[in-house]
Short mmCIF file of C-alpha atoms and ligand atoms in Angstrom, two decimals:
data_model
loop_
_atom_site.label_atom_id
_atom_site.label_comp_id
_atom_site.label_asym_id
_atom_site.label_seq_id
_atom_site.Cartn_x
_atom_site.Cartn_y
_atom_site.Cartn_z
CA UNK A 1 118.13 117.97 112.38
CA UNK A 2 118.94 114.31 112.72
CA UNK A 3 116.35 112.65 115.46
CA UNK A 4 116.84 109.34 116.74
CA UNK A 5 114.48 107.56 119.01
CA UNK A 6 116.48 104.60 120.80
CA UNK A 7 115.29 101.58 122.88
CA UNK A 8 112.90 100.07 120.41
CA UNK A 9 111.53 96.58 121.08
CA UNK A 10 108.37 96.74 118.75
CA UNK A 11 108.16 96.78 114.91
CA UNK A 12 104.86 98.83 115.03
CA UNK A 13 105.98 101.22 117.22
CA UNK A 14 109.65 101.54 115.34
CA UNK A 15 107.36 102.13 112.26
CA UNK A 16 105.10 104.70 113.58
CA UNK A 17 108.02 106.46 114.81
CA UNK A 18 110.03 106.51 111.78
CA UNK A 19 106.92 107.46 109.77
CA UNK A 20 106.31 110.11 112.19
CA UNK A 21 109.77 112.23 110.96
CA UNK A 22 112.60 110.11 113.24
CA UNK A 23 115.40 109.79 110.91
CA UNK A 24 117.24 106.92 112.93
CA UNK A 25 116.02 103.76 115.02
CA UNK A 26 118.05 102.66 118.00
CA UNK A 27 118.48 98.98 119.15
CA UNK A 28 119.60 98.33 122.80
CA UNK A 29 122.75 95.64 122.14
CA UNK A 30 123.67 95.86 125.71
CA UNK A 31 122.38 92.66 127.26
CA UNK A 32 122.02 93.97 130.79
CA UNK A 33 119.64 96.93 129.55
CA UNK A 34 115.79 96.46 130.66
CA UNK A 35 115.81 97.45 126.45
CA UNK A 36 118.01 94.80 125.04
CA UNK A 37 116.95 92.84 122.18
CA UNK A 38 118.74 90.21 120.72
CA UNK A 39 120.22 90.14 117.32
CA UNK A 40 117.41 88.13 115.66
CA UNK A 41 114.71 90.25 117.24
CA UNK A 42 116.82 93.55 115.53
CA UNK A 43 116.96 91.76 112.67
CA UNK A 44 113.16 90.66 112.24
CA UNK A 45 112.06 94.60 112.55
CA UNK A 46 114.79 96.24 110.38
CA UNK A 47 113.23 93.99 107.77
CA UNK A 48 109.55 94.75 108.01
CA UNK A 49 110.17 98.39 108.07
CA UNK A 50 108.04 100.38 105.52
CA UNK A 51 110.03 103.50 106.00
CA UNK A 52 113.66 104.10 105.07
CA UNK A 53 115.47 105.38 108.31
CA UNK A 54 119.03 104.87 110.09
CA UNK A 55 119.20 101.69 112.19
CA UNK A 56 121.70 102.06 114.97
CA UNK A 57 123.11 99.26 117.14
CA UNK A 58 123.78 100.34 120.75
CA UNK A 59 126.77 98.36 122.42
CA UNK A 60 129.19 98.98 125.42
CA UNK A 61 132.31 97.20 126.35
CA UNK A 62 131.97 94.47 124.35
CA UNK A 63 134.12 92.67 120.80
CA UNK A 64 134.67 94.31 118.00
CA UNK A 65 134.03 90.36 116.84
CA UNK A 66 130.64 90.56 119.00
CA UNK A 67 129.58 94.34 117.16
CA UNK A 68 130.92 92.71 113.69
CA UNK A 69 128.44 89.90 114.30
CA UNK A 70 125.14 91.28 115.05
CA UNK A 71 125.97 93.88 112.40
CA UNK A 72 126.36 91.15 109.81
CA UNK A 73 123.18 89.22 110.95
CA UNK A 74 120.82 92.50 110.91
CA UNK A 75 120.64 95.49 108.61
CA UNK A 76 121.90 97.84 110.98
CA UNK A 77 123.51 101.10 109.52
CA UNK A 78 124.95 102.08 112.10
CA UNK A 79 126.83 101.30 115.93
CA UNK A 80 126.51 103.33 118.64
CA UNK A 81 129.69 102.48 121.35
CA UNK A 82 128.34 103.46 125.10
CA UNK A 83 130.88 102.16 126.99
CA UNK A 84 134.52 103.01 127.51
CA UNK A 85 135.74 102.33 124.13
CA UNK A 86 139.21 103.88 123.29
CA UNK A 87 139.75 105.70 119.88
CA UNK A 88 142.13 102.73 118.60
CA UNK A 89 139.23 100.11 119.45
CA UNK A 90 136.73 102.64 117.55
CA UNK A 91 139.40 102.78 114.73
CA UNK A 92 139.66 99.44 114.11
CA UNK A 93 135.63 98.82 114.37
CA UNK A 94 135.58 101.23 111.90
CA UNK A 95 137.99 98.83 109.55
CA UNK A 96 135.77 95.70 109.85
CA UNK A 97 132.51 97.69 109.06
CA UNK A 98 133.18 100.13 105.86
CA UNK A 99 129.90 101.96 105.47
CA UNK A 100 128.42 101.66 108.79
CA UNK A 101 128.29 104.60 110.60
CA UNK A 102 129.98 104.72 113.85
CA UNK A 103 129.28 107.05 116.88
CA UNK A 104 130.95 107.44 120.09
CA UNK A 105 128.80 108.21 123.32
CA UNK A 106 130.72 110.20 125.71
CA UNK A 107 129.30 109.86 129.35
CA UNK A 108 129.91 112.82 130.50
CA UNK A 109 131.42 113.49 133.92
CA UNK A 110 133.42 116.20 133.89
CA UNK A 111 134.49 119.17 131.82
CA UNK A 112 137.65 117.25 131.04
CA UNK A 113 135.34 114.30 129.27
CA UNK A 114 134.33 117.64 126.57
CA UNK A 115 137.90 118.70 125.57
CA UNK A 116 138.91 114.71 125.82
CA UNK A 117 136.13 114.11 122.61
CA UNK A 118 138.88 115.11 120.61
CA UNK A 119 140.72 111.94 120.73
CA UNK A 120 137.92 110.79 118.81
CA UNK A 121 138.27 113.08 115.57
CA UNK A 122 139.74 110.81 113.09
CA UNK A 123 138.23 107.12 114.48
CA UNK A 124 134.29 108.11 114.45
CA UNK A 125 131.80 109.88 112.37
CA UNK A 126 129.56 111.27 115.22
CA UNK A 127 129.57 112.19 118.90
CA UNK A 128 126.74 111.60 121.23
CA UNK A 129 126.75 113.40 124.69
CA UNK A 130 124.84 111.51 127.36
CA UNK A 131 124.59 112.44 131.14
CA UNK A 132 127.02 110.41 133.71
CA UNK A 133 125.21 107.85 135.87
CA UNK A 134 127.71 106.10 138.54
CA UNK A 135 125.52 102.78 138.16
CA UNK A 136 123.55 102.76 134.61
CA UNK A 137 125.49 102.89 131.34
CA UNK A 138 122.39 104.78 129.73
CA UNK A 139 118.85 105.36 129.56
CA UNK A 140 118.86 107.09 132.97
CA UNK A 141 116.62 110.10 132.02
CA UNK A 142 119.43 112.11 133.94
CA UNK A 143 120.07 115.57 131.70
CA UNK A 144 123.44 117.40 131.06
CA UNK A 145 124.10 120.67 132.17
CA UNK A 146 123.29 122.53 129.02
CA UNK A 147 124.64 126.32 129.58
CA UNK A 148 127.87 124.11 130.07
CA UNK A 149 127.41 122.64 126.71
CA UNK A 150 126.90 126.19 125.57
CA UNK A 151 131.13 126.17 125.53
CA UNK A 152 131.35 122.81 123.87
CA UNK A 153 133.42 123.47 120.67
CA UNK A 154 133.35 119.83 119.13
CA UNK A 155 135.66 118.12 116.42
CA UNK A 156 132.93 116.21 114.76
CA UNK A 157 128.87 116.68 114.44
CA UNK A 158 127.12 115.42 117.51
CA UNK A 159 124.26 114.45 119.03
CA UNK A 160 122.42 115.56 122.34
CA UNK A 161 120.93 113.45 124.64
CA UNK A 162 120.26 112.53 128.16
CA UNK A 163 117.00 112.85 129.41
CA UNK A 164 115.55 114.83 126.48
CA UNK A 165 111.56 115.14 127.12
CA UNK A 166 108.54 116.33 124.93
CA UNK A 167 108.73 119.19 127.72
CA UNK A 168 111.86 120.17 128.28
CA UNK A 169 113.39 120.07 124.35
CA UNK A 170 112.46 123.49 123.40
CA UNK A 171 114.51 125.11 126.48
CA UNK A 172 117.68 122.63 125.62
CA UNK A 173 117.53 123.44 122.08
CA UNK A 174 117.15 127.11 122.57
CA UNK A 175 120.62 126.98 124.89
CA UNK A 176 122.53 124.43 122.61
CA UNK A 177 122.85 123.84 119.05
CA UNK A 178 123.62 120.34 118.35
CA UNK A 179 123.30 118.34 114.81
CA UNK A 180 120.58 116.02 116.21
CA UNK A 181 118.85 114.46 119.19
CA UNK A 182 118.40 111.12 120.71
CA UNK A 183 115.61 110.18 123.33
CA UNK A 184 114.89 107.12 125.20
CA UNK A 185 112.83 106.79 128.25
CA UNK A 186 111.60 110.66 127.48
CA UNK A 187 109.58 109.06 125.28
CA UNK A 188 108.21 105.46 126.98
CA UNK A 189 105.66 104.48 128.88
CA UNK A 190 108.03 101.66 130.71
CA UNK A 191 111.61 100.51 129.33
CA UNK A 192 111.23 99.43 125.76
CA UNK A 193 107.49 100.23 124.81
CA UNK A 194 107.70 103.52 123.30
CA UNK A 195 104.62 106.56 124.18
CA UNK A 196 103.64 107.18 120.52
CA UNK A 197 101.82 109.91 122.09
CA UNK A 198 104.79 111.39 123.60
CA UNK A 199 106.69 110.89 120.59
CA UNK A 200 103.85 112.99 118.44
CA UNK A 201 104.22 115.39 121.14
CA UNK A 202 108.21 115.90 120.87
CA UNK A 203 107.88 116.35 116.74
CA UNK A 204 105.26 119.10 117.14
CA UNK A 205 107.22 120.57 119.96
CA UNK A 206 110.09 120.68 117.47
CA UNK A 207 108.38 122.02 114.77
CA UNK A 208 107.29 124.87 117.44
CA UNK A 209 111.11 125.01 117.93
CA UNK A 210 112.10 125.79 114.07
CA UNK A 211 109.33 128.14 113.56
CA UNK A 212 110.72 130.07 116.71
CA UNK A 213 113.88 130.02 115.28
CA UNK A 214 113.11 131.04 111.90
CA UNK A 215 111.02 133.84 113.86
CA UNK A 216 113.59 135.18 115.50
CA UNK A 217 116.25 135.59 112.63
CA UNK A 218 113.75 137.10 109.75
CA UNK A 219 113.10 139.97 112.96
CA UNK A 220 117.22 140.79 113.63
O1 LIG B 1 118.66 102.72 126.93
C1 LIG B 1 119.37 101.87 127.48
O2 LIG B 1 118.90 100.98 128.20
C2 LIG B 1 120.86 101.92 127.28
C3 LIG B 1 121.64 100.91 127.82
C4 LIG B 1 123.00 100.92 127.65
C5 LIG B 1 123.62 101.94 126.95
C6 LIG B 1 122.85 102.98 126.42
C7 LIG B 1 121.49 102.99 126.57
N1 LIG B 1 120.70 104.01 126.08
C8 LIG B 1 121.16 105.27 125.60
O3 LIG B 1 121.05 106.25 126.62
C9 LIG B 1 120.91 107.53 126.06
C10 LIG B 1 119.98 108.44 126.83
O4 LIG B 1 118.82 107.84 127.24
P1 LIG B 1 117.66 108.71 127.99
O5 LIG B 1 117.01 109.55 126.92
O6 LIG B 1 118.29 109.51 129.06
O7 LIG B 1 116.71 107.69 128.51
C11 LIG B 1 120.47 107.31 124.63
O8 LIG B 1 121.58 107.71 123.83
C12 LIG B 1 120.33 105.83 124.48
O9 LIG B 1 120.87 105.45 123.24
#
């Protein structure tokens, strides 16, 4: 399972993380986020990385010339698109960055926001779900309803996120079955500086998870 830990600010704790089993890094592009960090700052951690992880941009309503930009002056691998970015704008992101990976967050409001991630087959590699806040565009700790997930039949692999905790992971992972996960402010101690303890907390909480799971099936 694919398990990125977003909003990092510090190279140490971006390092621990990834050496701890986090197979993607997430940088807060948005400049209004308590998390942002500019391209630069991205750019001086991806480098001094000793482990070999995903490195995923966060944006929202912004260029494709702006996303183009700070892609070309870091080593990101990847751009995550919060906002309300149509399937043409994601399409032609995806034409000025061959080889990055791109991933369309879906807010989610309604029920109609689940069958709308369609729209999004051909123009991204990966959905995120996130919870709906009225005034934050993300890291809100706010969770998604996940026995309505339970009838989410998506296009494309996706991750789950929205207020994913060391505590509660185990109960959303035992009602939905998504490709990965992506935590923020589950795992901080204030916007930007990451818990490592929490973080240590969530991987053996996960490996609790997989044992449970390979449990069950060897007993059916
Ligand atoms: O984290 C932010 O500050 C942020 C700002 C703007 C857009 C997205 C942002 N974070 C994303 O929010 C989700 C969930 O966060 P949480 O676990 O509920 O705190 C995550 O995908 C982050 O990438």
């Amino acid at each position: 399972m694919r398990v990125k830990i977003c909003g990092i600010t510090k190279l140490e704790q971006g390092d621990a993380i990834a050496q701890m089993g986090a197979t993607a890094l997430g940088f807060i592009c948005v400049p209004s986020s308590p998390r942002y960090l500019s391209a630069a700052g991205i750019s001086a951690i991806i480098q001094r990385l000793s482990h070999q992880v995903d490195c995923i941009g966060v944006f929202a309503n912004t260029t494709v010339a702006e996303i183009c930009q700070t892609v070309s002056a870091t080593k990101l691998t990847g751009v995550q698109l919060h906002g309300n970015e149509s399937p043409e704008f994601c399409q032609e992101l995806r034409q000025c960055l061959p080889g990055i990976e791109i991933i369309k967050a879906l807010r989610v409001k309604t029920n109609e926001c689940l069958t709308n991630s369609e729209i999004y087959a051909d123009s991204v590699d990966l959905l995120l779900l996130d919870a709906y806040d009225p005034t934050q565009l993300g890291g809100t700790g706010k969770t998604l309803d996940w026995l309505r997930l339970q009838e989410y039949k998506p296009c494309l692999p996706w991750l789950l996120a929205g207020g994913l905790t060391p505590d509660n992971i185990m109960n959303a992972l035992s009602l939905v079955k998504p490709n990965g996960i992506d935590l923020s402010s589950g795992v901080e101690r204030s916007p930007g500086d990451k818990d490592l303890d929490k973080v240590a907390q969530l991987f053996t909480k996960l490996q609790q998870t997989e044992q449970l799971l390979l449990n069950t099936s060897s007993s059916l």
